[in-house]
Amino acid sequence: MKHAKRLPDYLTHRYQGWKATTYEGNKAWYRRLADGQHPRAMVISCCDSRVHVTALFGAEQGEFFIHRNIANLVPPYAPDGDHHGTSAAIEYAVNALKVAHVIVMGHSSCGGVAGCDGMCSGTAPELEEKMSFVGRWMDILRPGYERVKHIEDETERRTALEKEAVLVSLENLMGFPFVAEAVKSGDLSIHGLWNDIASGGLECFDPAQGSFIPV
């Protein structure tokens, strides 16, 4: 592939530093990881560079099976033979890795959610274009927008929509037969989180209260 370039120098230097320190001090652990992964939880989070799930929970390599996409969305169950990266990751985590938990984590100031808000409110017509990958992906969140569109303040509406992205994803998760079966049998639990980047806050959806509460 003639267009591929060598790794940027700053990343090369960071890797070499990691290899000489972290890896050298934990060789036995990495060799153990090479034998196979046994994560306890799957985390579905946003591609946003500010979302650092492993740092939030102090997780080591091998603890989380992480899938990232725009706005941490889970699409509806659609076994149509097409390409479904998120659905494939969920299937592998639940059926092959037998994770005990699936966590969907949204966050503040989400660009994907802001795009959905703009698309649905008519201020981002470019996302309505058929050829927009982001727009068609954010169609998943339209049901959530319908539930918050009455909120007049834009900041409040988008925060509410960020949390709807988590709830829509949890609803769609339960549409996967193998997820619903694992939840019903008690082998799997699903969780919804929202992270406030500025304050470092973390909220968890409480079905008993029907709202997100601080952790």
Backbone as JSON, one array per atom type, in Angstrom:
{
  "sequence": "MKHAKRLPDYLTHRYQGWKATTYEGNKAWYRRLADGQHPRAMVISCCDSRVHVTALFGAEQGEFFIHRNIANLVPPYAPDGDHHGTSAAIEYAVNALKVAHVIVMGHSSCGGVAGCDGMCSGTAPELEEKMSFVGRWMDILRPGYERVKHIEDETERRTALEKEAVLVSLENLMGFPFVAEAVKSGDLSIHGLWNDIASGGLECFDPAQGSFIPV",
  "N": [[0.85, -1.19, 0.0], [1.03, 1.89, -1.15], [0.45, 4.39, -0.09], [0.64, 4.4, 2.64], [2.34, 5.55, 5.57], [5.37, 5.76, 7.58], [5.39, 5.34, 11.15], [4.73, 8.27, 13.11], [7.41, 10.17, 14.58], [7.1, 10.97, 17.29], [5.32, 9.13, 18.33], [6.7, 6.77, 17.94], [8.83, 7.15, 19.73], [7.43, 7.23, 22.14], [6.42, 4.64, 22.25], [8.81, 3.16, 22.4], [9.7, 4.02, 24.88], [7.71, 2.97, 26.54], [8.1, 0.21, 26.09], [10.61, -0.15, 27.19], [10.22, 0.36, 29.85], [7.47, -0.03, 31.23], [6.7, -2.5, 29.98], [9.06, -4.07, 30.3], [9.14, -4.3, 33.06], [7.01, -5.91, 33.57], [6.92, -8.38, 32.26], [6.09, -11.06, 32.64], [3.35, -10.83, 33.08], [2.41, -9.84, 30.61], [3.04, -11.96, 28.97], [1.32, -13.82, 29.96], [-1.11, -12.63, 29.27], [-0.96, -12.99, 26.54], [-1.77, -15.55, 26.14], [-4.5, -15.53, 26.0], [-7.58, -13.65, 26.28], [-9.58, -12.66, 29.06], [-11.75, -10.86, 29.82], [-13.79, -9.16, 32.26], [-15.77, -7.4, 31.72], [-17.54, -5.71, 29.08], [-17.09, -2.64, 27.47], [-18.83, -0.1, 25.93], [-18.06, 2.7, 24.37], [-17.53, 6.19, 23.44], [-15.81, 7.36, 20.47], [-14.47, 9.66, 21.0], [-11.57, 11.45, 21.84], [-11.2, 12.34, 24.4], [-12.4, 10.62, 26.11], [-11.58, 8.27, 28.39], [-11.69, 5.38, 29.32], [-10.32, 3.26, 30.66], [-8.61, 4.66, 32.34], [-10.41, 5.99, 34.01], [-11.42, 3.92, 35.59], [-9.17, 2.78, 36.57], [-8.16, 0.55, 35.23], [-6.36, -2.36, 34.17], [-4.51, -3.75, 31.37], [-6.36, -6.19, 29.65], [-8.56, -6.29, 31.3], [-10.9, -4.97, 30.37], [-13.07, -5.37, 27.61], [-13.17, -3.41, 24.99], [-15.22, -1.41, 22.96], [-15.41, 1.15, 20.65], [-17.29, 3.79, 19.23], [-18.92, 6.34, 17.19], [-20.54, 8.43, 19.36], [-21.12, 6.41, 21.19], [-23.09, 4.41, 20.5], [-25.48, 1.74, 20.29], [-26.7, -0.12, 17.7], [-29.98, -1.09, 16.42], [-30.95, -4.55, 16.6], [-30.17, -6.33, 13.77], [-30.08, -8.75, 11.78], [-29.09, -8.93, 8.92], [-27.14, -9.72, 7.19], [-25.36, -7.78, 6.45], [-22.58, -5.45, 6.97], [-21.7, -5.12, 10.28], [-20.16, -3.69, 12.64], [-20.33, -2.9, 15.41], [-22.36, -4.58, 16.38], [-21.17, -7.03, 15.9], [-19.05, -6.93, 17.7], [-20.43, -6.95, 20.11], [-21.7, -9.44, 19.97], [-19.45, -11.14, 20.02], [-18.34, -10.5, 22.52], [-20.36, -11.3, 24.33], [-21.15, -13.93, 23.59], [-18.74, -15.37, 23.02], [-16.62, -14.45, 24.72], [-17.95, -14.37, 27.09], [-18.58, -12.23, 28.88], [-19.37, -10.65, 32.01], [-20.6, -8.26, 32.34], [-22.04, -5.59, 30.45], [-21.29, -2.41, 29.61], [-22.48, 0.73, 28.79], [-21.2, 3.78, 28.0], [-21.75, 7.14, 28.0], [-20.93, 10.65, 27.39], [-20.12, 14.07, 28.31], [-20.4, 17.02, 26.22], [-20.47, 15.78, 23.69], [-19.62, 15.36, 20.38], [-20.86, 13.88, 18.34], [-23.47, 13.54, 19.31], [-24.22, 16.21, 19.42], [-24.24, 16.69, 16.7], [-26.38, 15.07, 15.92], [-28.46, 16.39, 17.21], [-28.39, 18.82, 15.83], [-28.94, 17.89, 13.23], [-31.52, 16.77, 13.51], [-32.94, 18.99, 14.32], [-32.78, 20.64, 12.19], [-30.61, 22.31, 11.68], [-28.3, 21.28, 10.71], [-28.15, 20.37, 7.89], [-26.45, 19.0, 6.18], [-25.93, 16.58, 7.32], [-28.16, 15.16, 6.78], [-27.85, 14.19, 4.31], [-27.77, 11.41, 2.14], [-25.31, 10.2, 1.73], [-23.84, 10.72, 3.98], [-21.98, 9.31, 6.4], [-21.81, 9.74, 9.15], [-24.28, 11.0, 9.65], [-26.17, 8.98, 8.95], [-25.49, 7.07, 10.81], [-26.12, 8.41, 13.15], [-28.83, 8.42, 12.96], [-29.75, 6.41, 14.51], [-30.17, 7.53, 16.97], [-32.41, 9.09, 16.76], [-34.98, 8.41, 17.97], [-34.41, 9.04, 20.63], [-33.98, 11.78, 20.45], [-36.55, 12.67, 19.91], [-37.67, 12.45, 22.39], [-36.55, 14.46, 23.86], [-36.75, 16.84, 22.51], [-38.4, 18.91, 23.24], [-37.09, 20.48, 25.06], [-35.98, 23.67, 25.45], [-33.57, 25.12, 25.95], [-30.44, 24.91, 24.49], [-28.01, 23.77, 25.47], [-28.88, 22.3, 27.7], [-30.64, 20.57, 26.41], [-28.92, 19.08, 24.76], [-27.31, 17.82, 26.64], [-29.22, 16.22, 27.83], [-29.8, 14.66, 25.62], [-27.4, 13.33, 25.26], [-27.53, 11.56, 27.37], [-29.76, 10.19, 26.59], [-28.68, 8.84, 24.46], [-27.32, 6.82, 25.71], [-29.46, 5.46, 26.91], [-31.04, 4.7, 24.69], [-29.24, 2.98, 23.52], [-29.07, 0.97, 25.49], [-31.68, 0.01, 25.35], [-31.68, -0.97, 22.72], [-29.72, -2.92, 22.98], [-31.04, -4.9, 24.44], [-32.57, -5.91, 22.49], [-31.11, -7.76, 21.14], [-31.2, -11.15, 20.82], [-29.45, -13.01, 22.14], [-28.31, -11.42, 24.08], [-30.54, -10.64, 25.62], [-31.3, -13.17, 26.54], [-29.06, -13.9, 28.11], [-29.17, -11.92, 30.06], [-31.63, -12.49, 31.23], [-31.09, -15.01, 32.33], [-29.35, -14.35, 34.28], [-26.67, -14.32, 33.85], [-25.54, -12.13, 32.74], [-25.25, -8.61, 33.1], [-26.45, -5.34, 32.34], [-25.39, -1.94, 31.99], [-25.71, 1.63, 32.3], [-23.85, 4.53, 31.84], [-22.82, 7.95, 32.36], [-20.42, 10.34, 31.7], [-19.11, 13.3, 33.01], [-16.93, 15.31, 31.62], [-15.58, 17.73, 32.31], [-15.9, 18.06, 35.12], [-15.17, 15.61, 36.04], [-17.07, 13.93, 36.87], [-19.25, 11.09, 37.35], [-22.11, 9.41, 36.33], [-24.73, 7.06, 36.91], [-27.27, 5.15, 35.37], [-30.27, 4.68, 37.03], [-32.72, 2.42, 37.14], [-34.83, 2.23, 38.93], [-35.32, 4.8, 39.79], [-35.54, 6.01, 37.4], [-33.7, 7.72, 36.27], [-30.43, 9.3, 35.87], [-27.96, 8.96, 38.32], [-25.47, 10.27, 40.59], [-22.36, 8.53, 40.9]],
  "CA": [[0.0, 0.0, 0.0], [2.02, 2.96, -1.31], [0.08, 5.62, 0.6], [0.9, 4.28, 4.07], [3.58, 6.18, 6.02], [5.95, 5.25, 8.8], [4.82, 5.91, 12.37], [5.34, 9.55, 13.48], [8.52, 10.01, 15.52], [6.71, 11.1, 18.69], [4.7, 7.87, 18.74], [7.78, 5.79, 18.01], [9.56, 7.38, 20.97], [6.58, 6.83, 23.26], [6.4, 3.18, 22.28], [10.1, 2.67, 22.88], [9.74, 4.28, 26.31], [6.83, 1.97, 27.17], [8.73, -1.11, 25.99], [11.77, -0.2, 28.07], [9.84, 0.53, 31.26], [6.28, -0.78, 31.64], [6.77, -3.89, 29.52], [10.2, -4.76, 30.91], [8.85, -4.58, 34.45], [5.83, -6.78, 33.7], [6.98, -9.36, 31.17], [5.31, -12.26, 32.95], [1.93, -10.49, 32.9], [2.11, -9.73, 29.18], [3.09, -13.31, 28.41], [0.06, -14.45, 30.38], [-2.16, -12.06, 28.42], [-0.83, -13.53, 25.19], [-2.45, -16.85, 26.09], [-5.93, -15.33, 25.77], [-8.19, -12.62, 27.11], [-10.71, -13.07, 29.9], [-12.28, -9.63, 30.44], [-15.02, -9.3, 33.03], [-16.79, -6.47, 31.22], [-17.41, -5.02, 27.8], [-17.45, -1.23, 27.56], [-19.13, 0.56, 24.65], [-17.85, 4.12, 24.63], [-17.4, 7.05, 22.27], [-14.49, 7.5, 19.87], [-13.91, 10.92, 21.46], [-10.24, 11.27, 22.43], [-11.22, 12.71, 25.81], [-13.0, 9.53, 26.88], [-10.48, 7.37, 28.74], [-12.38, 4.45, 30.22], [-9.4, 2.51, 31.52], [-8.1, 5.57, 33.36], [-11.49, 6.26, 34.96], [-11.6, 2.8, 36.5], [-7.87, 2.24, 36.94], [-8.12, -0.8, 34.69], [-5.16, -2.84, 33.52], [-4.75, -4.47, 30.12], [-7.0, -7.48, 29.83], [-9.75, -6.2, 32.14], [-12.07, -4.51, 29.62], [-13.21, -5.55, 26.16], [-13.68, -2.07, 24.69], [-15.64, -1.07, 21.6], [-15.68, 2.58, 20.56], [-17.89, 4.28, 18.0], [-19.44, 7.69, 17.33], [-21.63, 8.63, 20.32], [-21.35, 5.2, 22.0], [-24.42, 3.9, 20.18], [-25.75, 0.36, 19.9], [-27.77, -0.12, 16.71], [-30.98, -2.15, 16.6], [-30.6, -5.9, 16.13], [-30.53, -6.41, 12.35], [-29.33, -9.85, 11.16], [-29.39, -8.83, 7.49], [-26.0, -10.12, 6.38], [-24.53, -6.62, 6.11], [-21.46, -5.23, 7.86], [-22.15, -4.54, 11.55], [-19.03, -3.76, 13.56], [-20.73, -2.85, 16.82], [-23.11, -5.8, 16.67], [-20.21, -8.13, 15.92], [-18.31, -6.82, 18.95], [-21.34, -7.38, 21.18], [-21.86, -10.9, 19.84], [-18.22, -11.78, 20.46], [-18.18, -10.3, 23.96], [-21.36, -12.05, 25.09], [-21.18, -15.37, 23.25], [-17.43, -16.01, 23.04], [-15.85, -14.09, 25.91], [-18.82, -14.58, 28.26], [-18.42, -11.14, 29.85], [-20.43, -10.59, 33.02], [-21.24, -6.95, 32.29], [-21.9, -4.72, 29.28], [-21.43, -1.03, 30.08], [-22.54, 1.77, 27.77], [-20.8, 5.02, 28.66], [-21.81, 8.39, 27.28], [-20.11, 11.69, 28.0], [-20.49, 15.46, 28.06], [-19.85, 17.69, 25.03], [-20.29, 14.77, 22.62], [-19.8, 15.93, 19.05], [-21.83, 13.09, 17.59], [-24.8, 13.88, 19.82], [-24.49, 17.58, 18.96], [-24.59, 16.56, 15.3], [-27.74, 14.53, 15.85], [-29.35, 17.48, 17.61], [-28.45, 19.74, 14.71], [-29.6, 17.22, 12.1], [-32.95, 16.61, 13.78], [-33.57, 20.3, 14.48], [-32.72, 21.33, 10.92], [-29.47, 23.23, 11.56], [-27.16, 20.57, 10.12], [-28.73, 19.64, 6.75], [-25.46, 18.14, 5.52], [-26.01, 15.24, 7.91], [-29.33, 14.48, 6.22], [-27.47, 13.62, 3.02], [-27.7, 9.95, 2.13], [-23.92, 9.77, 1.72], [-23.18, 11.06, 5.25], [-21.84, 8.17, 7.3], [-22.16, 10.19, 10.5], [-25.72, 11.22, 9.7], [-26.92, 7.72, 8.94], [-25.23, 6.42, 12.09], [-26.84, 9.15, 14.19], [-30.26, 8.1, 12.85], [-30.05, 5.5, 15.62], [-30.54, 8.33, 18.14], [-33.61, 9.9, 16.51], [-36.01, 8.2, 19.01], [-34.01, 9.79, 21.82], [-34.22, 13.21, 20.19], [-37.99, 12.92, 20.03], [-38.02, 12.52, 23.81], [-35.98, 15.65, 24.5], [-36.81, 18.0, 21.63], [-39.17, 19.99, 23.87], [-36.21, 21.29, 25.91], [-35.62, 24.84, 24.65], [-32.17, 25.49, 26.11], [-29.64, 23.99, 23.68], [-27.06, 23.04, 26.29], [-29.63, 21.32, 28.49], [-31.19, 19.56, 25.5], [-27.85, 18.2, 24.3], [-26.93, 16.96, 27.76], [-30.28, 15.21, 27.94], [-29.68, 13.77, 24.47], [-26.25, 12.47, 25.54], [-28.01, 10.5, 28.25], [-30.66, 9.38, 25.76], [-27.84, 7.96, 23.64], [-27.06, 5.67, 26.56], [-30.71, 4.72, 27.1], [-31.39, 4.09, 23.41], [-28.32, 1.86, 23.35], [-29.48, -0.1, 26.39], [-32.9, -0.55, 24.78], [-31.31, -1.76, 21.55], [-28.99, -4.1, 23.46], [-31.99, -5.94, 24.84], [-33.17, -6.45, 21.27], [-30.28, -8.86, 20.69], [-31.71, -12.32, 21.54], [-28.47, -13.62, 23.02], [-28.15, -10.52, 25.23], [-31.74, -10.78, 26.44], [-31.26, -14.49, 27.18], [-28.04, -13.88, 29.15], [-29.68, -11.07, 31.14], [-32.71, -13.23, 31.9], [-30.53, -16.12, 33.09], [-28.51, -13.82, 35.34], [-25.26, -14.43, 33.48], [-25.08, -10.84, 32.21], [-25.96, -7.4, 33.53], [-26.12, -4.19, 31.5], [-25.29, -0.72, 32.79], [-25.6, 2.87, 31.55], [-23.1, 5.56, 32.53], [-22.56, 9.22, 31.68], [-19.25, 10.99, 32.29], [-18.93, 14.74, 32.83], [-15.49, 15.45, 31.42], [-15.04, 18.9, 33.02], [-15.9, 17.87, 36.58], [-14.73, 14.26, 36.38], [-18.21, 13.24, 37.45], [-19.76, 9.89, 36.7], [-23.48, 9.11, 36.72], [-25.2, 5.73, 36.48], [-28.73, 5.12, 35.24], [-30.96, 3.89, 38.05], [-34.07, 2.16, 36.62], [-35.84, 2.43, 39.97], [-35.64, 6.23, 39.82], [-35.75, 6.46, 36.03], [-32.8, 8.83, 35.99], [-29.01, 9.09, 36.15], [-27.59, 9.45, 39.65], [-24.02, 10.27, 40.78], [-21.72, 7.32, 41.42]],
  "C": [[0.89, 1.24, 0.0], [1.7, 4.23, -0.53], [0.35, 5.57, 2.11], [2.27, 4.88, 4.41], [4.11, 5.49, 7.27], [5.33, 5.97, 10.0], [5.5, 7.24, 12.69], [6.38, 9.36, 14.59], [8.06, 10.07, 16.97], [6.04, 9.84, 19.2], [5.73, 6.75, 18.84], [8.53, 5.92, 19.33], [8.74, 6.97, 22.19], [6.51, 5.31, 23.38], [7.69, 2.63, 22.86], [10.25, 2.89, 24.38], [8.89, 3.28, 27.08], [7.49, 0.6, 27.21], [9.87, -1.25, 26.99], [11.4, -0.12, 29.55], [8.68, -0.38, 31.67], [6.36, -2.24, 31.23], [7.88, -4.66, 30.23], [9.92, -5.13, 32.36], [7.69, -5.54, 34.66], [5.78, -7.85, 32.61], [6.09, -10.57, 31.42], [3.82, -12.02, 32.72], [1.56, -10.44, 31.43], [2.16, -11.1, 28.51], [1.83, -14.08, 28.77], [-1.1, -13.94, 29.52], [-2.13, -12.65, 27.01], [-1.53, -14.87, 25.03], [-3.95, -16.74, 25.86], [-6.5, -14.3, 26.71], [-9.4, -13.17, 27.86], [-11.28, -11.84, 30.6], [-13.59, -9.88, 31.18], [-16.14, -8.45, 32.45], [-16.47, -5.99, 29.82], [-17.84, -3.57, 28.03], [-17.66, -0.69, 26.15], [-19.06, 2.05, 24.93], [-17.65, 4.87, 23.33], [-15.96, 7.06, 21.74], [-13.75, 8.74, 20.37], [-12.6, 10.7, 22.21], [-10.19, 11.61, 23.91], [-11.8, 11.63, 26.7], [-11.94, 8.46, 27.12], [-10.99, 6.39, 29.8], [-11.44, 3.74, 31.17], [-8.84, 3.39, 32.63], [-9.16, 5.83, 34.43], [-11.62, 5.16, 36.01], [-10.28, 2.16, 36.94], [-7.67, 0.82, 36.44], [-6.79, -1.12, 34.02], [-5.52, -3.5, 32.19], [-5.36, -5.83, 30.42], [-8.28, -7.44, 30.64], [-11.02, -5.86, 31.36], [-11.97, -4.91, 28.15], [-13.9, -4.27, 25.69], [-14.02, -1.92, 23.21], [-16.0, 0.41, 21.58], [-16.3, 2.91, 19.21], [-18.4, 5.7, 18.24], [-20.65, 7.68, 18.26], [-22.04, 7.38, 21.09], [-22.72, 4.56, 21.77], [-24.41, 2.39, 19.87], [-26.9, 0.4, 18.9], [-28.81, -1.18, 17.03], [-30.46, -3.47, 16.06], [-31.09, -6.04, 14.7], [-29.69, -7.48, 11.67], [-29.59, -9.93, 9.66], [-28.22, -9.21, 6.59], [-25.09, -8.99, 5.97], [-23.38, -6.51, 7.1], [-21.93, -4.51, 9.13], [-21.05, -4.68, 12.6], [-19.42, -3.78, 15.02], [-21.47, -4.12, 17.22], [-22.19, -7.0, 16.76], [-19.43, -8.12, 17.23], [-19.16, -7.3, 20.12], [-21.5, -8.9, 21.16], [-20.63, -11.63, 20.37], [-18.04, -11.68, 21.97], [-19.11, -11.2, 24.77], [-21.26, -13.55, 24.84], [-19.83, -16.06, 23.36], [-16.65, -15.73, 24.33], [-16.63, -14.28, 27.2], [-18.62, -13.49, 29.32], [-19.61, -11.12, 30.8], [-21.21, -9.28, 32.96], [-21.03, -6.3, 30.92], [-22.24, -3.31, 29.76], [-21.45, -0.09, 28.88], [-22.22, 3.09, 28.46], [-20.83, 6.21, 27.72], [-20.98, 9.44, 27.97], [-20.6, 13.08, 27.59], [-19.81, 15.98, 26.79], [-19.57, 16.72, 23.89], [-20.6, 15.38, 21.26], [-20.82, 15.19, 18.21], [-23.25, 13.41, 18.01], [-25.18, 15.29, 19.39], [-24.89, 17.56, 17.48], [-25.99, 16.04, 15.11], [-28.76, 15.61, 16.19], [-29.51, 18.48, 16.46], [-29.18, 19.16, 13.52], [-31.1, 17.18, 12.31], [-33.68, 17.95, 13.91], [-33.48, 21.15, 13.22], [-31.56, 22.28, 10.74], [-28.21, 22.55, 10.99], [-27.65, 19.72, 8.95], [-27.75, 18.71, 6.05], [-25.49, 16.71, 6.07], [-27.23, 14.47, 7.43], [-29.0, 13.83, 4.88], [-27.3, 12.11, 3.13], [-26.27, 9.45, 2.27], [-23.18, 10.1, 3.02], [-23.14, 9.84, 6.17], [-22.25, 8.55, 8.72], [-23.67, 10.36, 10.64], [-26.52, 9.94, 9.78], [-26.69, 6.93, 10.24], [-26.04, 7.09, 13.19], [-28.35, 8.99, 14.07], [-30.7, 7.17, 13.99], [-30.61, 6.28, 16.81], [-31.81, 9.16, 17.93], [-34.72, 9.65, 17.55], [-35.69, 8.95, 20.3], [-34.25, 11.27, 21.65], [-35.69, 13.54, 20.36], [-38.41, 13.08, 21.49], [-37.5, 13.79, 24.49], [-36.14, 16.93, 23.68], [-37.6, 19.18, 22.21], [-38.32, 20.89, 24.75], [-35.66, 22.45, 25.09], [-34.15, 25.21, 24.76], [-31.28, 24.44, 25.41], [-28.69, 23.15, 24.51], [-27.75, 21.95, 27.1], [-30.18, 20.2, 27.6], [-30.1, 18.58, 25.06], [-27.33, 17.3, 25.42], [-27.95, 15.84, 27.94], [-30.17, 14.2, 26.81], [-28.47, 12.84, 24.63], [-26.67, 11.29, 26.42], [-29.01, 9.6, 27.51], [-29.87, 8.42, 24.88], [-27.51, 6.68, 24.42], [-28.32, 4.81, 26.68], [-31.16, 4.02, 25.82], [-30.52, 2.86, 23.17], [-28.69, 0.68, 24.25], [-30.75, -0.78, 25.87], [-32.57, -1.45, 23.59], [-30.54, -3.02, 21.93], [-29.95, -5.24, 23.78], [-32.76, -6.51, 23.66], [-32.35, -7.58, 20.67], [-30.7, -10.11, 21.47], [-30.72, -12.92, 22.52], [-28.16, -12.74, 24.24], [-29.33, -10.67, 26.18], [-31.74, -12.1, 27.2], [-30.25, -14.51, 28.33], [-28.47, -13.02, 30.34], [-30.74, -11.82, 31.95], [-32.17, -14.35, 32.78], [-29.66, -15.65, 34.25], [-27.03, -13.89, 35.05], [-24.67, -13.09, 33.02], [-25.9, -9.71, 32.81], [-25.53, -6.25, 32.62], [-26.23, -2.91, 32.32], [-25.15, 0.49, 31.88], [-24.93, 3.94, 32.37], [-22.99, 6.82, 31.68], [-21.46, 9.94, 32.43], [-19.21, 12.47, 31.97], [-17.43, 15.01, 32.78], [-14.91, 16.59, 32.27], [-14.9, 18.67, 34.52], [-15.34, 16.52, 37.0], [-15.85, 13.43, 36.98], [-18.64, 12.03, 36.65], [-21.15, 9.6, 37.24], [-23.9, 7.77, 36.15], [-26.72, 5.76, 36.41], [-29.31, 4.17, 36.26], [-32.39, 3.64, 37.56], [-35.15, 2.38, 37.65], [-36.28, 3.89, 40.03], [-35.9, 6.78, 38.42], [-34.86, 7.62, 35.64], [-31.36, 8.44, 36.29], [-28.69, 9.7, 37.51], [-26.07, 9.36, 39.8], [-23.52, 8.96, 41.37], [-20.91, 7.69, 42.65]]
}
